[in-house]
mmCIF file of C-alpha atoms in Angstrom:
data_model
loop_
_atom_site.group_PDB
_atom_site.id
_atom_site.type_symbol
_atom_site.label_atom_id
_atom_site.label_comp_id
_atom_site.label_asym_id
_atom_site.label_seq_id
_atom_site.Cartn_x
_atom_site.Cartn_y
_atom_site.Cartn_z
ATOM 1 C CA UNK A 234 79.013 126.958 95.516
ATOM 2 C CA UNK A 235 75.271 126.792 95.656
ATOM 3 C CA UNK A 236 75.201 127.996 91.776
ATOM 4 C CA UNK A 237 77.527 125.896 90.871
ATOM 5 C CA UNK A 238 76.163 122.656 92.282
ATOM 6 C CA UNK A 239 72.495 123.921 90.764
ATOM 7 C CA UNK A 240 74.127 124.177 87.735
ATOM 8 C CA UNK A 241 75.889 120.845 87.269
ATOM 9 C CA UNK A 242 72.819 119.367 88.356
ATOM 10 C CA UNK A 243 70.221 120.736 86.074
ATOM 11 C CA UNK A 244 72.796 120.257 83.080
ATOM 12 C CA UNK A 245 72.761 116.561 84.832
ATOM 13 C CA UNK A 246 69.142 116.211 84.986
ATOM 14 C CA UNK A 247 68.593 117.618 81.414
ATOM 15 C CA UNK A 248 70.840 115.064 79.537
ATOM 16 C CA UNK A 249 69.769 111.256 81.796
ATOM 17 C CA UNK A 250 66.171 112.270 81.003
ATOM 18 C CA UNK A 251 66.706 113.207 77.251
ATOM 19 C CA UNK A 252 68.886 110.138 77.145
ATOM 20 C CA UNK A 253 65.886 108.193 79.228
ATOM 21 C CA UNK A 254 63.003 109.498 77.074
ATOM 22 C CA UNK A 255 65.401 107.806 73.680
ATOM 23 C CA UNK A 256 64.970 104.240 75.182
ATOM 24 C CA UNK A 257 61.331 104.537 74.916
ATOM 25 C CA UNK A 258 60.859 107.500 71.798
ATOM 26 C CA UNK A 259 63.938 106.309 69.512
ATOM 27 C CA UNK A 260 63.580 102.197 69.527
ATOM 28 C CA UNK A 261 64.163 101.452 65.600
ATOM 29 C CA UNK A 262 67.090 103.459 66.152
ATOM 30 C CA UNK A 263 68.633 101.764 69.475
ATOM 31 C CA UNK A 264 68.038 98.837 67.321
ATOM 32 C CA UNK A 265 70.337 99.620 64.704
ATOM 33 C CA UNK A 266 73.034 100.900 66.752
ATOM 34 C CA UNK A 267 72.738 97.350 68.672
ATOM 35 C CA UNK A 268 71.938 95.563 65.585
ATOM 36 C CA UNK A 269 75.351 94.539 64.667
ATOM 37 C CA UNK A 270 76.445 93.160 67.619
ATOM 38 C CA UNK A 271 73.179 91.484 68.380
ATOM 39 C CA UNK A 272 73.027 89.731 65.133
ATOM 40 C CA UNK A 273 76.595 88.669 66.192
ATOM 41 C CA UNK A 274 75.517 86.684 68.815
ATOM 42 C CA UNK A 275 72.331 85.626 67.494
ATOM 43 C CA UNK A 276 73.983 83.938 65.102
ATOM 44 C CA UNK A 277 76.544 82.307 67.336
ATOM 45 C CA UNK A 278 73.356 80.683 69.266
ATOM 46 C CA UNK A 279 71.739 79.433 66.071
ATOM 47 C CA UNK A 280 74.581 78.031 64.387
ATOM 48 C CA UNK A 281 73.448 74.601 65.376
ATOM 49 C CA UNK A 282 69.761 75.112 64.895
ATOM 50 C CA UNK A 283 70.709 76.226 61.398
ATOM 51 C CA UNK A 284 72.990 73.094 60.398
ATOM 52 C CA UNK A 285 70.441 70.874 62.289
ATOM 53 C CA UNK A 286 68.062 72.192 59.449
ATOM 54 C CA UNK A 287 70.079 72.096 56.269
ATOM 55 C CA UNK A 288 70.967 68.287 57.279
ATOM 56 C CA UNK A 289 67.059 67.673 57.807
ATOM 57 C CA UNK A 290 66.045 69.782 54.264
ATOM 58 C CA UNK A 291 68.584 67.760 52.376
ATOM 59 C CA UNK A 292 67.052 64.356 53.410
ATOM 60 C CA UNK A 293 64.371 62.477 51.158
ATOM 61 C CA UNK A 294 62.218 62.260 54.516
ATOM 62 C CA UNK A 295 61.655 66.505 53.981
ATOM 63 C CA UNK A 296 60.822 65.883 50.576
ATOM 64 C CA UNK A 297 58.102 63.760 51.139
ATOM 65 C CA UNK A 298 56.685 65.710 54.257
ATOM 66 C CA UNK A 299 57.552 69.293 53.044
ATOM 67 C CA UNK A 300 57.069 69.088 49.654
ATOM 68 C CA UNK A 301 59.273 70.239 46.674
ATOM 69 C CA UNK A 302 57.665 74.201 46.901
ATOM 70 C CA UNK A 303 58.661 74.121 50.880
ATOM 71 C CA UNK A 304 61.702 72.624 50.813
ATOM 72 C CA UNK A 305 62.967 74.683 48.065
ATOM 73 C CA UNK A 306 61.394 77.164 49.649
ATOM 74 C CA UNK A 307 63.657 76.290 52.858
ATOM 75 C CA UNK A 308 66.678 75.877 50.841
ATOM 76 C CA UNK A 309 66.300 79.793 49.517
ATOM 77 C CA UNK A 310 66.505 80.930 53.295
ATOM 78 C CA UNK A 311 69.268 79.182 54.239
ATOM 79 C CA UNK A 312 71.286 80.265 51.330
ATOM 80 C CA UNK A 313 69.788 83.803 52.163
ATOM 81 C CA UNK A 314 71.312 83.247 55.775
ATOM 82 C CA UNK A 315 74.660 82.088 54.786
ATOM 83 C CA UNK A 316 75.226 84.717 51.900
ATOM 84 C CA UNK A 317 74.516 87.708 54.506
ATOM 85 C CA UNK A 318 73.729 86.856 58.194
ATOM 86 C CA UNK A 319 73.404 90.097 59.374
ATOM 87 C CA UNK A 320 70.971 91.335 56.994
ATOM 88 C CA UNK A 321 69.013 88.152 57.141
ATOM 89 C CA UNK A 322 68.892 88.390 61.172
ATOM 90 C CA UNK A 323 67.601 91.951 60.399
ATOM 91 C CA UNK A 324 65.132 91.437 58.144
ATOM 92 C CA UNK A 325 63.491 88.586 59.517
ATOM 93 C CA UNK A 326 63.105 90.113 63.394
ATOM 94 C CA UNK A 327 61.454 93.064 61.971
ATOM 95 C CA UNK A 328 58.459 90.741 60.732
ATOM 96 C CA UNK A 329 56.107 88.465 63.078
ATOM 97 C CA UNK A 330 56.790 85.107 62.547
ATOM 98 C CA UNK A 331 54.231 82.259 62.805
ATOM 99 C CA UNK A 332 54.820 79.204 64.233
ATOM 100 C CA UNK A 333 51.103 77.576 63.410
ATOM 101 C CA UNK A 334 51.736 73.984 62.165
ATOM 102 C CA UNK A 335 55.369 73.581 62.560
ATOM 103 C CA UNK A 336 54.797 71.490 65.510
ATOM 104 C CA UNK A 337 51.948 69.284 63.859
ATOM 105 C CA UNK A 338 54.520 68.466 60.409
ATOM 106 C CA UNK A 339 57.099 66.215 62.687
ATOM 107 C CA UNK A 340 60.154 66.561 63.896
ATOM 108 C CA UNK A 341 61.810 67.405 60.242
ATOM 109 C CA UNK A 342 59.422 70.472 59.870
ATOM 110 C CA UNK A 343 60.599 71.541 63.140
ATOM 111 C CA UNK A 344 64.067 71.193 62.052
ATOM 112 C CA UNK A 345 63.418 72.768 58.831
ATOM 113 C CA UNK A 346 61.661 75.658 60.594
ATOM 114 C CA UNK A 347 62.719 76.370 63.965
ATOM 115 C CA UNK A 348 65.965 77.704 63.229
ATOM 116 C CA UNK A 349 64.097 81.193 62.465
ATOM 117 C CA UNK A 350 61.908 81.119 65.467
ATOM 118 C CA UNK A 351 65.121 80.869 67.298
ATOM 119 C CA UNK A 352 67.083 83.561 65.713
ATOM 120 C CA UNK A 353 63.699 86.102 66.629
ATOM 121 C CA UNK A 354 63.438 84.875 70.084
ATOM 122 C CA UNK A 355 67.017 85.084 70.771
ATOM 123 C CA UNK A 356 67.124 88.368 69.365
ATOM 124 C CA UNK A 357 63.928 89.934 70.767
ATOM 125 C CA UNK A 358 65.543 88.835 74.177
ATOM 126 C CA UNK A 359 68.964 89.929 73.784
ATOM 127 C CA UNK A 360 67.945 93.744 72.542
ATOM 128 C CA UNK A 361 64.639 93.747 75.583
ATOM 129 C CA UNK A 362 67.608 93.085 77.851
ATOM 130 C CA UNK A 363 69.692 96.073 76.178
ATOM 131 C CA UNK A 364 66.940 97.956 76.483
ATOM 132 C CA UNK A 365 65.915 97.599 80.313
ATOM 133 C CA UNK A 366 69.343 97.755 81.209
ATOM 134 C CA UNK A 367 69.465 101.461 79.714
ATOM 135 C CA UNK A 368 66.194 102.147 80.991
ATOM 136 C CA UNK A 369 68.075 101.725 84.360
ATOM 137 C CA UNK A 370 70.859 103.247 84.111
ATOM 138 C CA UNK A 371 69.504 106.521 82.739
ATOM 139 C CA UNK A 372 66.199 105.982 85.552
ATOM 140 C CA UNK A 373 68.833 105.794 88.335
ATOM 141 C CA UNK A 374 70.832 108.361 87.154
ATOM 142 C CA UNK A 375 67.842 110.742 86.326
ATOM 143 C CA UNK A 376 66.671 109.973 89.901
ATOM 144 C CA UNK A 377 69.822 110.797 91.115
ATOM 145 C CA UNK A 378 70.592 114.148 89.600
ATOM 146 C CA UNK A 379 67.048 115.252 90.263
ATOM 147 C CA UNK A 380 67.427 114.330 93.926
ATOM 148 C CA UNK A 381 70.923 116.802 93.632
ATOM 149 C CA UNK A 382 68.801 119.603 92.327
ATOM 150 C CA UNK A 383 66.287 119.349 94.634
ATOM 151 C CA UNK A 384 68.794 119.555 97.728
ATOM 152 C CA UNK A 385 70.820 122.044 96.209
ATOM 153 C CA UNK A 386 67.638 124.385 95.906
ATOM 154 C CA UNK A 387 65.567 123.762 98.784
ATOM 155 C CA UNK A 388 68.415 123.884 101.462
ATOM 156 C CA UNK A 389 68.077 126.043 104.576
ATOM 157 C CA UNK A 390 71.031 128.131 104.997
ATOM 158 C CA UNK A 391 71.865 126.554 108.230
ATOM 159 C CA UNK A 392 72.307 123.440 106.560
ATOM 160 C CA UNK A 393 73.926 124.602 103.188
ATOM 161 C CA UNK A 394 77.651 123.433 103.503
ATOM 162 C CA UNK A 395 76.694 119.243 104.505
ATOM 163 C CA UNK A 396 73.689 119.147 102.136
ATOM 164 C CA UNK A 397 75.493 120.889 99.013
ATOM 165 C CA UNK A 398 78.449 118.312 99.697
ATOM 166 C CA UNK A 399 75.744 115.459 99.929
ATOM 167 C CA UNK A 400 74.317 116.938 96.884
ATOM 168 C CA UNK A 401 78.011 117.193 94.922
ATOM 169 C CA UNK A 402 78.636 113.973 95.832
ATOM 170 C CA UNK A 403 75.616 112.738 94.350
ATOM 171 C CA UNK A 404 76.703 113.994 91.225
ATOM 172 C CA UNK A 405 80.300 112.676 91.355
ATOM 173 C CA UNK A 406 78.766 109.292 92.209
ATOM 174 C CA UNK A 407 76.931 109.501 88.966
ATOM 175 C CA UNK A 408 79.806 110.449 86.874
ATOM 176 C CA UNK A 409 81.853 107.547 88.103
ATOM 177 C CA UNK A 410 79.566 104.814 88.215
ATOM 178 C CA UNK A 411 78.942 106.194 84.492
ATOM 179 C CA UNK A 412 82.182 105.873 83.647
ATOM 180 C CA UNK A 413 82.695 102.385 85.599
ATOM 181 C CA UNK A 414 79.259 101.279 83.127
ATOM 182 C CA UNK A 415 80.676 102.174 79.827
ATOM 183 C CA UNK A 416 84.221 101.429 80.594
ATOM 184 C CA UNK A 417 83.477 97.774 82.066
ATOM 185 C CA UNK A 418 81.480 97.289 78.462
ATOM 186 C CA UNK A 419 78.164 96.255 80.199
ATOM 187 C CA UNK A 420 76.186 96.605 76.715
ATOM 188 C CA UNK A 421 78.322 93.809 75.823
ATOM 189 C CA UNK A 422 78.341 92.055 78.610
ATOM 190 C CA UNK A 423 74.333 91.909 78.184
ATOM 191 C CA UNK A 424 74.840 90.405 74.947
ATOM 192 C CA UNK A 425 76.673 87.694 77.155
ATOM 193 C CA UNK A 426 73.506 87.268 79.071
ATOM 194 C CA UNK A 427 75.038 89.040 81.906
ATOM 195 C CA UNK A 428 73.441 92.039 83.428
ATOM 196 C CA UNK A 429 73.766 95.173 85.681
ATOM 197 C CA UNK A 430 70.205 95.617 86.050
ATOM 198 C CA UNK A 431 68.953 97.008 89.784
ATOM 199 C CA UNK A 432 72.596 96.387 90.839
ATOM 200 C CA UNK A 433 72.859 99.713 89.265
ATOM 201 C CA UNK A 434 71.354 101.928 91.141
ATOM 202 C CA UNK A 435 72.562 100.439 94.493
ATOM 203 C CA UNK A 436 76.045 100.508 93.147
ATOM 204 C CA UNK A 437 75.374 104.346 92.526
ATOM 205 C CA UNK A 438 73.703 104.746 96.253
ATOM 206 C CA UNK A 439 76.786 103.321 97.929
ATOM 207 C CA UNK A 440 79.059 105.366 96.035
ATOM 208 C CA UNK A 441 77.264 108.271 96.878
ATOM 209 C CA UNK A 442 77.460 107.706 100.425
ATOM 210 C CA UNK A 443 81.258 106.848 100.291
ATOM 211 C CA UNK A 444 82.009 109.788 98.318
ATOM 212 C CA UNK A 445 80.048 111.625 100.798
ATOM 213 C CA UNK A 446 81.327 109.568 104.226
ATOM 214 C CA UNK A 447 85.242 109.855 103.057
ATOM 215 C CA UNK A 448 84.772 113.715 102.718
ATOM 216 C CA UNK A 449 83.674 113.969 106.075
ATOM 217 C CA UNK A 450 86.030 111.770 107.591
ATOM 218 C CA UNK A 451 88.486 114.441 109.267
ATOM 219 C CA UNK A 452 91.381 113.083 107.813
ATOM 220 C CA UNK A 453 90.149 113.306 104.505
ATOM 221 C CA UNK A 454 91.547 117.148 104.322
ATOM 222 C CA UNK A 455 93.406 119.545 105.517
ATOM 223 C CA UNK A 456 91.569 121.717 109.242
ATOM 224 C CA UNK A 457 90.631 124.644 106.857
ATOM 225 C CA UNK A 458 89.118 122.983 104.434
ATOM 226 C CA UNK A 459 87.108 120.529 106.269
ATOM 227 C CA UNK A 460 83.131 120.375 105.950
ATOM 228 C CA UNK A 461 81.166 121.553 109.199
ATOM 229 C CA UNK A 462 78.531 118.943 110.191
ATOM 230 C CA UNK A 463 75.861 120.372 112.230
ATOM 231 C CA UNK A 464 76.006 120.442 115.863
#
């Protein structure tokens, strides 16, 4: 059994911290797996920064304040944005935008501008929280499995049988709470501003020690096959 619980948990440990080392080594490309459905909901939130603006850019007051190379200029952009929102979301939160001197041109300027600061701080928040939230997930799971492997090969003998069950447990906690995290959709749900976070990792704790309580329990098997605690 020892081998067998060594095994699962080095396999264990091997994938979380490949799949931890991609959320820091592999961020253009986490981007553009998220990128559709961030842009999605980017431009859900700046739908009425974005009509707000081509209301403002169509007035003679933006004329006069703007100018006819800006507002033109303006006009481009949100034709850009309305041919291909996706593409436009992309492009512009892969530069740094500037906001120097929006504030100072009035309230039209702001209206004219902002919608573009909005769509890159909306993004930049919505794919830092996709990020952290993976970060998590593979951290606690990483932690978890490493924790398994470490029982599982520094055990006494007179303590094998509780601490390899402790240890499989460990790892059955992480494939379920695994499953419960991709099959409840929480990378969507963060793009609904609603996150697992450190809830995570105590979720995966407690389900540890109820995977590992309920095996113990003495009517959780049959006599022969129960689990010896130490006397």
């Amino acid at each position: 059994m020892r081998r067998i619980v060594v095994a699962l948990s080095a396999l264990s440990t091997a994938f979380f911290a490949v799949f931890f080392a991609y959320t820091f080594v592999a961020r253009e490309h986490l981007a553009g797996l998220a990128l559709e459905f961030v842009a999605r909901k980017t431009e859900e939130h700046v739908e009425p920064a974005v009509k707000l603006a081509e209301q403002a850019i169509e007035s003679k007051t933006a004329a006069k304040l703007l100018g006819e190379d800006k507002t033109a200029s303006v006009r481009r952009e949100l034709a850009d944005y309305r041919r291909d929102p996706t593409g436009y979301i992309a492009t512009l939160t892969r530069k740094r935008l500037s906001d120097a001197g929006i504030e100072e041109q009035g309230p039209i300027a702001a209206k004219a501008f902002g919608w573009k600061r909005s769509i890159e701080q909306f993004f930049a928040a919505r794919f830092q929280a996709i990020v952290a939230d993976l970060r998590i997930f593979a951290g606690s799971n990483l932690m978890a499995t490493i924790a398994s492997l470490a029982m599982a090969l520094c055990v006494r003998e007179s303590r094998l049988t509780p601490v390899l069950w402790f240890s499989l447990s460990m790892l059955s906690a992480v494939a379920y709470t695994s499953y419960l995290y991709v099959d409840s959709l929480s990378f969507f749900r963060i793009l609904m501003q609603i996150h697992v976070g450190w809830w995570y990792p105590a979720i995966l704790l407690a389900t540890a020690a109820a995977i590992y309580t309920t095996g113990k329990r003495p009517d959780a098997a049959d006599p022969e096959s129960r689990i010896p605690t130490p006397g």
